[in-house]
Amino acid sequence: MLKFRSASNNKFDNCFLENIVNIKTLEYLSLANTNVNNIPNSIFLLSNLSNFDISYNPQLSLKIIKFKNSENVNIDNCNFINTNILCYQSGTCKNNFKLNTKTNYKECSNTDIEEINTDIINIKKKYNYDVDVDDNDDADGNIESSYLYKIFV
């Protein structure tokens, strides 16, 4: 069972990321200094992730929202050093660091969060993930969903 994946300092095309969400047991993901220019919103489906490092990807612009883990627990550690974070949903990471200091990012609006959640639902439908969507949004604008995944080989 794979729990740790570091692609740091490697260059690859974005197909790698499209399939990484199928590793349901993944707890640590480092994409530091990989020259990645796009991370699909499906990354937020990594339900067991506790460490997320996308540092040193200055060409990457990303909105960060809460990951869809089964326990609604935030990510332990995030590293966004030298990466363009367009907005950040409060409470996503227990510790997020930029230049080794805690930092504040522009807060994601409910519209930002809803757009990403809608994209996630569409991704799940497109790839035939099991989808159980409650149309009622919670106070944070998150779409409540039950996430059951199929592993694609």
Short mmCIF file of N, CA and C in Angstrom, two decimals:
data_model
loop_
_atom_site.label_atom_id
_atom_site.label_comp_id
_atom_site.label_asym_id
_atom_site.label_seq_id
_atom_site.Cartn_x
_atom_site.Cartn_y
_atom_site.Cartn_z
N MET A 1 0.85 -1.16 0.00
CA MET A 1 0.00 0.00 0.00
C MET A 1 0.90 1.24 0.00
N LEU A 2 0.79 2.07 -1.05
CA LEU A 2 1.62 3.25 -1.20
C LEU A 2 1.10 4.38 -0.33
N LYS A 3 1.99 4.91 0.54
CA LYS A 3 1.61 6.01 1.42
C LYS A 3 2.43 7.26 1.15
N PHE A 4 3.56 7.12 0.48
CA PHE A 4 4.49 8.22 0.30
C PHE A 4 4.86 8.31 -1.17
N ARG A 5 4.75 9.49 -1.76
CA ARG A 5 5.18 9.68 -3.13
C ARG A 5 5.84 11.03 -3.24
N SER A 6 7.13 11.00 -3.59
CA SER A 6 7.85 12.23 -3.84
C SER A 6 8.29 12.25 -5.29
N ALA A 7 7.85 13.25 -5.99
CA ALA A 7 8.28 13.46 -7.37
C ALA A 7 9.21 14.67 -7.43
N SER A 8 9.65 15.13 -6.29
CA SER A 8 10.47 16.33 -6.19
C SER A 8 11.66 16.28 -7.13
N ASN A 9 11.95 17.44 -7.72
CA ASN A 9 13.09 17.65 -8.60
C ASN A 9 13.04 16.81 -9.87
N ASN A 10 11.90 16.25 -10.20
CA ASN A 10 11.72 15.53 -11.46
C ASN A 10 10.84 16.37 -12.36
N LYS A 11 11.01 16.18 -13.64
CA LYS A 11 10.16 16.86 -14.61
C LYS A 11 9.28 15.80 -15.26
N PHE A 12 8.00 16.07 -15.35
CA PHE A 12 7.08 15.12 -15.95
C PHE A 12 5.90 15.87 -16.52
N ASP A 13 5.14 15.19 -17.38
CA ASP A 13 3.96 15.87 -17.88
C ASP A 13 2.81 15.67 -16.90
N ASN A 14 1.76 16.38 -17.10
CA ASN A 14 0.68 16.42 -16.12
C ASN A 14 -0.19 15.17 -16.09
N CYS A 15 0.04 14.21 -16.98
CA CYS A 15 -0.73 12.95 -16.95
C CYS A 15 -0.51 12.22 -15.64
N PHE A 16 0.68 12.35 -15.09
CA PHE A 16 1.00 11.73 -13.80
C PHE A 16 0.00 12.15 -12.74
N LEU A 17 -0.31 13.44 -12.70
CA LEU A 17 -1.20 13.97 -11.67
C LEU A 17 -2.65 13.54 -11.87
N GLU A 18 -3.05 13.35 -13.11
CA GLU A 18 -4.42 12.94 -13.37
C GLU A 18 -4.71 11.57 -12.76
N ASN A 19 -3.70 10.74 -12.64
CA ASN A 19 -3.90 9.38 -12.13
C ASN A 19 -3.53 9.21 -10.67
N ILE A 20 -2.85 10.18 -10.10
CA ILE A 20 -2.38 10.02 -8.72
C ILE A 20 -3.55 9.97 -7.72
N VAL A 21 -4.68 10.53 -8.08
CA VAL A 21 -5.82 10.51 -7.16
C VAL A 21 -6.38 9.10 -6.96
N ASN A 22 -5.94 8.17 -7.78
CA ASN A 22 -6.38 6.79 -7.62
C ASN A 22 -5.64 6.07 -6.51
N ILE A 23 -4.62 6.70 -5.95
CA ILE A 23 -3.86 6.09 -4.85
C ILE A 23 -4.50 6.57 -3.55
N LYS A 24 -5.53 5.87 -3.14
CA LYS A 24 -6.35 6.32 -2.01
C LYS A 24 -5.58 6.34 -0.69
N THR A 25 -4.52 5.56 -0.57
CA THR A 25 -3.77 5.47 0.68
C THR A 25 -2.68 6.53 0.79
N LEU A 26 -2.50 7.35 -0.22
CA LEU A 26 -1.42 8.33 -0.24
C LEU A 26 -1.54 9.31 0.92
N GLU A 27 -0.48 9.40 1.71
CA GLU A 27 -0.45 10.31 2.86
C GLU A 27 0.50 11.49 2.65
N TYR A 28 1.54 11.29 1.84
CA TYR A 28 2.55 12.33 1.62
C TYR A 28 2.75 12.51 0.12
N LEU A 29 2.59 13.73 -0.35
CA LEU A 29 2.80 14.03 -1.76
C LEU A 29 3.68 15.25 -1.88
N SER A 30 4.84 15.08 -2.51
CA SER A 30 5.73 16.20 -2.77
C SER A 30 5.90 16.35 -4.28
N LEU A 31 5.52 17.51 -4.76
CA LEU A 31 5.71 17.88 -6.16
C LEU A 31 6.65 19.08 -6.24
N ALA A 32 7.49 19.24 -5.22
CA ALA A 32 8.40 20.38 -5.14
C ALA A 32 9.37 20.39 -6.32
N ASN A 33 9.53 21.58 -6.90
CA ASN A 33 10.50 21.81 -7.96
C ASN A 33 10.35 20.82 -9.11
N THR A 34 9.13 20.62 -9.57
CA THR A 34 8.88 19.67 -10.65
C THR A 34 8.52 20.34 -11.97
N ASN A 35 8.42 21.65 -11.96
CA ASN A 35 8.04 22.39 -13.17
C ASN A 35 6.60 22.11 -13.58
N VAL A 36 5.82 21.56 -12.69
CA VAL A 36 4.42 21.30 -12.99
C VAL A 36 3.72 22.64 -13.19
N ASN A 37 2.89 22.75 -14.23
CA ASN A 37 2.21 24.02 -14.48
C ASN A 37 0.71 23.93 -14.27
N ASN A 38 0.23 22.76 -13.93
CA ASN A 38 -1.20 22.58 -13.68
C ASN A 38 -1.40 21.40 -12.75
N ILE A 39 -2.24 21.59 -11.76
CA ILE A 39 -2.63 20.49 -10.88
C ILE A 39 -4.14 20.40 -10.98
N PRO A 40 -4.66 19.24 -11.39
CA PRO A 40 -6.12 19.13 -11.53
C PRO A 40 -6.82 19.23 -10.18
N ASN A 41 -8.03 19.75 -10.20
CA ASN A 41 -8.79 19.87 -8.96
C ASN A 41 -9.06 18.52 -8.31
N SER A 42 -8.92 17.46 -9.05
CA SER A 42 -9.12 16.12 -8.47
C SER A 42 -8.09 15.83 -7.38
N ILE A 43 -7.02 16.61 -7.31
CA ILE A 43 -6.02 16.42 -6.25
C ILE A 43 -6.68 16.55 -4.87
N PHE A 44 -7.74 17.34 -4.79
CA PHE A 44 -8.43 17.54 -3.51
C PHE A 44 -9.25 16.32 -3.08
N LEU A 45 -9.23 15.27 -3.90
CA LEU A 45 -9.90 14.02 -3.56
C LEU A 45 -8.98 13.05 -2.81
N LEU A 46 -7.72 13.43 -2.61
CA LEU A 46 -6.79 12.56 -1.88
C LEU A 46 -7.20 12.54 -0.41
N SER A 47 -7.95 11.54 -0.04
CA SER A 47 -8.64 11.54 1.25
C SER A 47 -7.76 11.23 2.46
N ASN A 48 -6.57 10.68 2.25
CA ASN A 48 -5.69 10.36 3.39
C ASN A 48 -4.46 11.26 3.46
N LEU A 49 -4.39 12.25 2.61
CA LEU A 49 -3.20 13.10 2.53
C LEU A 49 -3.00 13.88 3.82
N SER A 50 -1.77 13.84 4.35
CA SER A 50 -1.45 14.63 5.54
C SER A 50 -0.31 15.62 5.29
N ASN A 51 0.46 15.42 4.22
CA ASN A 51 1.55 16.33 3.86
C ASN A 51 1.48 16.62 2.36
N PHE A 52 1.48 17.91 2.02
CA PHE A 52 1.31 18.34 0.63
C PHE A 52 2.33 19.43 0.34
N ASP A 53 3.28 19.14 -0.56
CA ASP A 53 4.37 20.06 -0.87
C ASP A 53 4.37 20.36 -2.36
N ILE A 54 4.05 21.59 -2.71
CA ILE A 54 4.10 22.02 -4.11
C ILE A 54 5.06 23.20 -4.26
N SER A 55 6.02 23.29 -3.37
CA SER A 55 6.95 24.42 -3.35
C SER A 55 7.84 24.45 -4.60
N TYR A 56 8.36 25.64 -4.87
CA TYR A 56 9.31 25.90 -5.96
C TYR A 56 8.76 25.51 -7.33
N ASN A 57 7.52 25.89 -7.55
CA ASN A 57 6.89 25.77 -8.86
C ASN A 57 6.31 27.14 -9.22
N PRO A 58 7.18 28.13 -9.53
CA PRO A 58 6.71 29.50 -9.72
C PRO A 58 5.76 29.66 -10.91
N GLN A 59 5.77 28.73 -11.83
CA GLN A 59 4.88 28.79 -12.99
C GLN A 59 3.47 28.29 -12.67
N LEU A 60 3.30 27.70 -11.49
CA LEU A 60 2.02 27.14 -11.06
C LEU A 60 1.18 28.20 -10.35
N SER A 61 -0.07 28.33 -10.75
CA SER A 61 -1.04 29.18 -10.06
C SER A 61 -2.18 28.28 -9.63
N LEU A 62 -2.49 28.29 -8.33
CA LEU A 62 -3.44 27.32 -7.81
C LEU A 62 -4.31 27.92 -6.72
N LYS A 63 -5.56 27.52 -6.71
CA LYS A 63 -6.47 27.83 -5.61
C LYS A 63 -6.47 26.61 -4.70
N ILE A 64 -6.27 26.84 -3.41
CA ILE A 64 -6.19 25.74 -2.44
C ILE A 64 -7.45 25.73 -1.58
N ILE A 65 -8.17 24.59 -1.63
CA ILE A 65 -9.35 24.42 -0.78
C ILE A 65 -9.16 23.19 0.08
N LYS A 66 -10.08 22.98 0.99
CA LYS A 66 -10.00 21.83 1.89
C LYS A 66 -10.08 20.53 1.11
N PHE A 67 -9.23 19.60 1.48
CA PHE A 67 -9.23 18.28 0.86
C PHE A 67 -10.45 17.51 1.35
N LYS A 68 -10.92 16.59 0.54
CA LYS A 68 -12.15 15.87 0.83
C LYS A 68 -11.87 14.57 1.58
N ASN A 69 -11.26 14.69 2.75
CA ASN A 69 -10.98 13.47 3.50
C ASN A 69 -12.20 13.08 4.32
N SER A 70 -12.24 11.82 4.64
CA SER A 70 -13.43 11.25 5.26
C SER A 70 -13.67 11.79 6.67
N GLU A 71 -12.64 12.29 7.32
CA GLU A 71 -12.78 12.75 8.70
C GLU A 71 -12.86 14.27 8.80
N ASN A 72 -12.86 14.96 7.65
CA ASN A 72 -12.86 16.43 7.64
C ASN A 72 -11.72 17.01 8.46
N VAL A 73 -10.59 16.36 8.42
CA VAL A 73 -9.40 16.81 9.13
C VAL A 73 -8.53 17.57 8.14
N ASN A 74 -7.95 18.67 8.60
CA ASN A 74 -7.09 19.41 7.69
C ASN A 74 -5.74 18.73 7.52
N ILE A 75 -5.02 19.13 6.48
CA ILE A 75 -3.72 18.57 6.15
C ILE A 75 -2.73 19.04 7.22
N ASP A 76 -1.86 18.14 7.69
CA ASP A 76 -0.90 18.51 8.73
C ASP A 76 0.08 19.57 8.26
N ASN A 77 0.72 19.34 7.11
CA ASN A 77 1.76 20.25 6.64
C ASN A 77 1.61 20.52 5.15
N CYS A 78 1.68 21.79 4.79
CA CYS A 78 1.66 22.22 3.40
C CYS A 78 2.85 23.14 3.18
N ASN A 79 3.45 23.03 2.01
CA ASN A 79 4.56 23.90 1.67
C ASN A 79 4.28 24.51 0.30
N PHE A 80 4.12 25.83 0.28
CA PHE A 80 3.82 26.55 -0.94
C PHE A 80 4.91 27.56 -1.29
N ILE A 81 6.10 27.41 -0.75
CA ILE A 81 7.19 28.36 -0.99
C ILE A 81 7.42 28.50 -2.50
N ASN A 82 7.49 29.74 -2.97
CA ASN A 82 7.77 30.07 -4.36
C ASN A 82 6.76 29.44 -5.33
N THR A 83 5.50 29.38 -4.90
CA THR A 83 4.40 28.92 -5.74
C THR A 83 3.29 29.96 -5.63
N ASN A 84 2.64 30.26 -6.73
CA ASN A 84 1.62 31.29 -6.76
C ASN A 84 0.28 30.73 -6.29
N ILE A 85 -0.10 31.05 -5.06
CA ILE A 85 -1.37 30.62 -4.50
C ILE A 85 -2.38 31.74 -4.73
N LEU A 86 -3.35 31.49 -5.60
CA LEU A 86 -4.35 32.50 -5.95
C LEU A 86 -5.30 32.79 -4.80
N CYS A 87 -5.68 31.73 -4.09
CA CYS A 87 -6.48 31.89 -2.88
C CYS A 87 -6.34 30.63 -2.04
N TYR A 88 -6.67 30.75 -0.77
CA TYR A 88 -6.49 29.66 0.19
C TYR A 88 -7.71 29.62 1.10
N GLN A 89 -8.33 28.44 1.22
CA GLN A 89 -9.46 28.29 2.13
C GLN A 89 -8.94 28.06 3.54
N SER A 90 -9.29 28.95 4.45
CA SER A 90 -8.83 28.84 5.83
C SER A 90 -9.10 27.45 6.39
N GLY A 91 -8.12 26.95 7.13
CA GLY A 91 -8.27 25.66 7.78
C GLY A 91 -7.87 24.48 6.92
N THR A 92 -7.40 24.72 5.70
CA THR A 92 -7.00 23.61 4.83
C THR A 92 -5.79 22.89 5.41
N CYS A 93 -4.82 23.64 5.88
CA CYS A 93 -3.59 23.06 6.42
C CYS A 93 -3.39 23.52 7.86
N LYS A 94 -2.94 22.61 8.71
CA LYS A 94 -2.59 23.00 10.07
C LYS A 94 -1.39 23.93 10.03
N ASN A 95 -0.42 23.58 9.21
CA ASN A 95 0.80 24.38 9.06
C ASN A 95 1.03 24.60 7.58
N ASN A 96 1.01 25.85 7.14
CA ASN A 96 1.42 26.14 5.77
C ASN A 96 2.51 27.19 5.84
N PHE A 97 3.52 26.96 5.06
CA PHE A 97 4.72 27.78 5.18
C PHE A 97 5.10 28.39 3.84
N LYS A 98 5.52 29.63 3.89
CA LYS A 98 6.06 30.33 2.75
C LYS A 98 7.27 31.09 3.27
N LEU A 99 8.41 30.79 2.72
CA LEU A 99 9.67 31.37 3.18
C LEU A 99 9.88 31.11 4.68
N ASN A 100 9.51 29.90 5.09
CA ASN A 100 9.71 29.40 6.45
C ASN A 100 8.96 30.18 7.52
N THR A 101 7.97 30.95 7.14
CA THR A 101 7.13 31.62 8.13
C THR A 101 5.67 31.37 7.78
N LYS A 102 4.84 31.32 8.79
CA LYS A 102 3.41 31.20 8.50
C LYS A 102 2.99 32.45 7.75
N THR A 103 2.12 32.27 6.81
CA THR A 103 1.71 33.40 5.99
C THR A 103 0.20 33.40 5.80
N ASN A 104 -0.30 34.54 5.40
CA ASN A 104 -1.71 34.65 5.08
C ASN A 104 -1.85 34.80 3.57
N TYR A 105 -2.81 34.10 3.02
CA TYR A 105 -3.11 34.18 1.60
C TYR A 105 -4.49 34.81 1.45
N LYS A 106 -4.78 35.26 0.26
CA LYS A 106 -6.12 35.75 -0.02
C LYS A 106 -7.10 34.61 0.25
N GLU A 107 -8.15 34.89 0.97
CA GLU A 107 -9.16 33.88 1.29
C GLU A 107 -9.97 33.53 0.04
N CYS A 108 -10.17 32.23 -0.20
CA CYS A 108 -11.02 31.80 -1.31
C CYS A 108 -12.46 32.22 -1.01
N SER A 109 -13.11 32.75 -2.01
CA SER A 109 -14.52 33.13 -1.85
C SER A 109 -15.39 31.88 -1.97
N ASN A 110 -16.64 32.00 -1.56
CA ASN A 110 -17.57 30.88 -1.73
C ASN A 110 -17.68 30.49 -3.20
N THR A 111 -17.61 31.48 -4.09
CA THR A 111 -17.66 31.20 -5.53
C THR A 111 -16.46 30.37 -5.96
N ASP A 112 -15.25 30.73 -5.48
CA ASP A 112 -14.05 29.95 -5.80
C ASP A 112 -14.24 28.50 -5.36
N ILE A 113 -14.70 28.32 -4.13
CA ILE A 113 -14.86 26.98 -3.55
C ILE A 113 -15.91 26.19 -4.32
N GLU A 114 -17.03 26.84 -4.62
CA GLU A 114 -18.11 26.16 -5.36
C GLU A 114 -17.65 25.75 -6.75
N GLU A 115 -16.87 26.61 -7.43
CA GLU A 115 -16.37 26.28 -8.77
C GLU A 115 -15.48 25.04 -8.72
N ILE A 116 -14.59 24.98 -7.74
CA ILE A 116 -13.70 23.82 -7.61
C ILE A 116 -14.50 22.57 -7.27
N ASN A 117 -15.43 22.69 -6.33
CA ASN A 117 -16.25 21.53 -5.96
C ASN A 117 -17.10 21.03 -7.13
N THR A 118 -17.62 21.94 -7.94
CA THR A 118 -18.38 21.55 -9.12
C THR A 118 -17.48 20.82 -10.11
N ASP A 119 -16.25 21.32 -10.29
CA ASP A 119 -15.29 20.65 -11.17
C ASP A 119 -14.97 19.25 -10.65
N ILE A 120 -14.82 19.11 -9.34
CA ILE A 120 -14.54 17.80 -8.75
C ILE A 120 -15.70 16.83 -9.03
N ILE A 121 -16.92 17.30 -8.88
CA ILE A 121 -18.08 16.44 -9.15
C ILE A 121 -18.09 16.03 -10.62
N ASN A 122 -17.79 16.96 -11.52
CA ASN A 122 -17.76 16.64 -12.95
C ASN A 122 -16.65 15.65 -13.28
N ILE A 123 -15.50 15.78 -12.62
CA ILE A 123 -14.40 14.83 -12.82
C ILE A 123 -14.84 13.44 -12.37
N LYS A 124 -15.49 13.38 -11.22
CA LYS A 124 -15.94 12.09 -10.70
C LYS A 124 -16.95 11.43 -11.63
N LYS A 125 -17.84 12.22 -12.20
CA LYS A 125 -18.81 11.68 -13.15
C LYS A 125 -18.12 11.23 -14.44
N LYS A 126 -17.18 12.03 -14.93
CA LYS A 126 -16.48 11.72 -16.17
C LYS A 126 -15.72 10.41 -16.07
N TYR A 127 -15.09 10.18 -14.94
CA TYR A 127 -14.28 8.97 -14.77
C TYR A 127 -15.02 7.87 -14.03
N ASN A 128 -16.34 8.05 -13.91
CA ASN A 128 -17.20 7.01 -13.35
C ASN A 128 -16.88 6.68 -11.90
N TYR A 129 -16.44 7.69 -11.14
CA TYR A 129 -16.32 7.49 -9.70
C TYR A 129 -17.73 7.39 -9.16
N ASP A 130 -17.91 6.67 -8.07
CA ASP A 130 -19.22 6.63 -7.44
C ASP A 130 -19.46 7.99 -6.81
N VAL A 131 -20.59 8.58 -7.11
CA VAL A 131 -20.90 9.93 -6.63
C VAL A 131 -22.20 9.91 -5.86
N ASP A 132 -22.16 10.45 -4.67
CA ASP A 132 -23.36 10.64 -3.86
C ASP A 132 -23.33 12.08 -3.39
N VAL A 133 -24.02 12.95 -4.08
CA VAL A 133 -23.91 14.38 -3.81
C VAL A 133 -25.15 14.87 -3.09
N ASP A 134 -24.91 15.58 -2.00
CA ASP A 134 -25.98 16.28 -1.30
C ASP A 134 -25.96 17.71 -1.83
N ASP A 135 -27.05 18.16 -2.39
CA ASP A 135 -27.09 19.48 -3.01
C ASP A 135 -27.00 20.62 -2.01
N ASN A 136 -27.08 20.34 -0.73
CA ASN A 136 -27.01 21.39 0.28
C ASN A 136 -25.57 21.71 0.60
N ASP A 137 -25.21 22.98 0.46
CA ASP A 137 -23.87 23.42 0.83
C ASP A 137 -23.83 23.68 2.32
N ASP A 138 -22.67 23.44 2.93
CA ASP A 138 -22.53 23.78 4.34
C ASP A 138 -22.17 25.26 4.46
N ALA A 139 -21.93 25.72 5.64
CA ALA A 139 -21.68 27.14 5.88
C ALA A 139 -20.45 27.66 5.16
N ASP A 140 -19.47 26.79 4.87
CA ASP A 140 -18.25 27.22 4.20
C ASP A 140 -18.38 27.16 2.68
N GLY A 141 -19.54 26.78 2.16
CA GLY A 141 -19.70 26.68 0.72
C GLY A 141 -19.21 25.36 0.17
N ASN A 142 -18.89 24.41 1.03
CA ASN A 142 -18.43 23.11 0.57
C ASN A 142 -19.61 22.23 0.21
N ILE A 143 -19.50 21.51 -0.86
CA ILE A 143 -20.53 20.57 -1.24
C ILE A 143 -20.29 19.28 -0.49
N GLU A 144 -21.27 18.84 0.27
CA GLU A 144 -21.15 17.61 1.03
C GLU A 144 -21.24 16.44 0.06
N SER A 145 -20.27 15.55 0.08
CA SER A 145 -20.27 14.41 -0.83
C SER A 145 -19.70 13.20 -0.14
N SER A 146 -20.14 12.06 -0.57
CA SER A 146 -19.56 10.80 -0.10
C SER A 146 -18.62 10.34 -1.20
N TYR A 147 -17.36 10.13 -0.85
CA TYR A 147 -16.36 9.83 -1.86
C TYR A 147 -15.96 8.37 -1.82
N LEU A 148 -16.46 7.64 -2.79
CA LEU A 148 -16.08 6.25 -2.97
C LEU A 148 -15.41 6.17 -4.33
N TYR A 149 -14.20 5.67 -4.36
CA TYR A 149 -13.42 5.71 -5.59
C TYR A 149 -13.24 4.33 -6.18
N LYS A 150 -13.05 4.33 -7.48
CA LYS A 150 -12.67 3.12 -8.19
C LYS A 150 -11.23 3.31 -8.62
N ILE A 151 -10.45 2.27 -8.52
CA ILE A 151 -9.05 2.36 -8.96
C ILE A 151 -8.99 1.98 -10.43
N PHE A 152 -8.43 2.87 -11.21
CA PHE A 152 -8.28 2.63 -12.64
C PHE A 152 -6.88 2.10 -12.88
N VAL A 153 -6.79 1.05 -13.63
CA VAL A 153 -5.49 0.45 -13.92
C VAL A 153 -5.13 0.71 -15.35
#
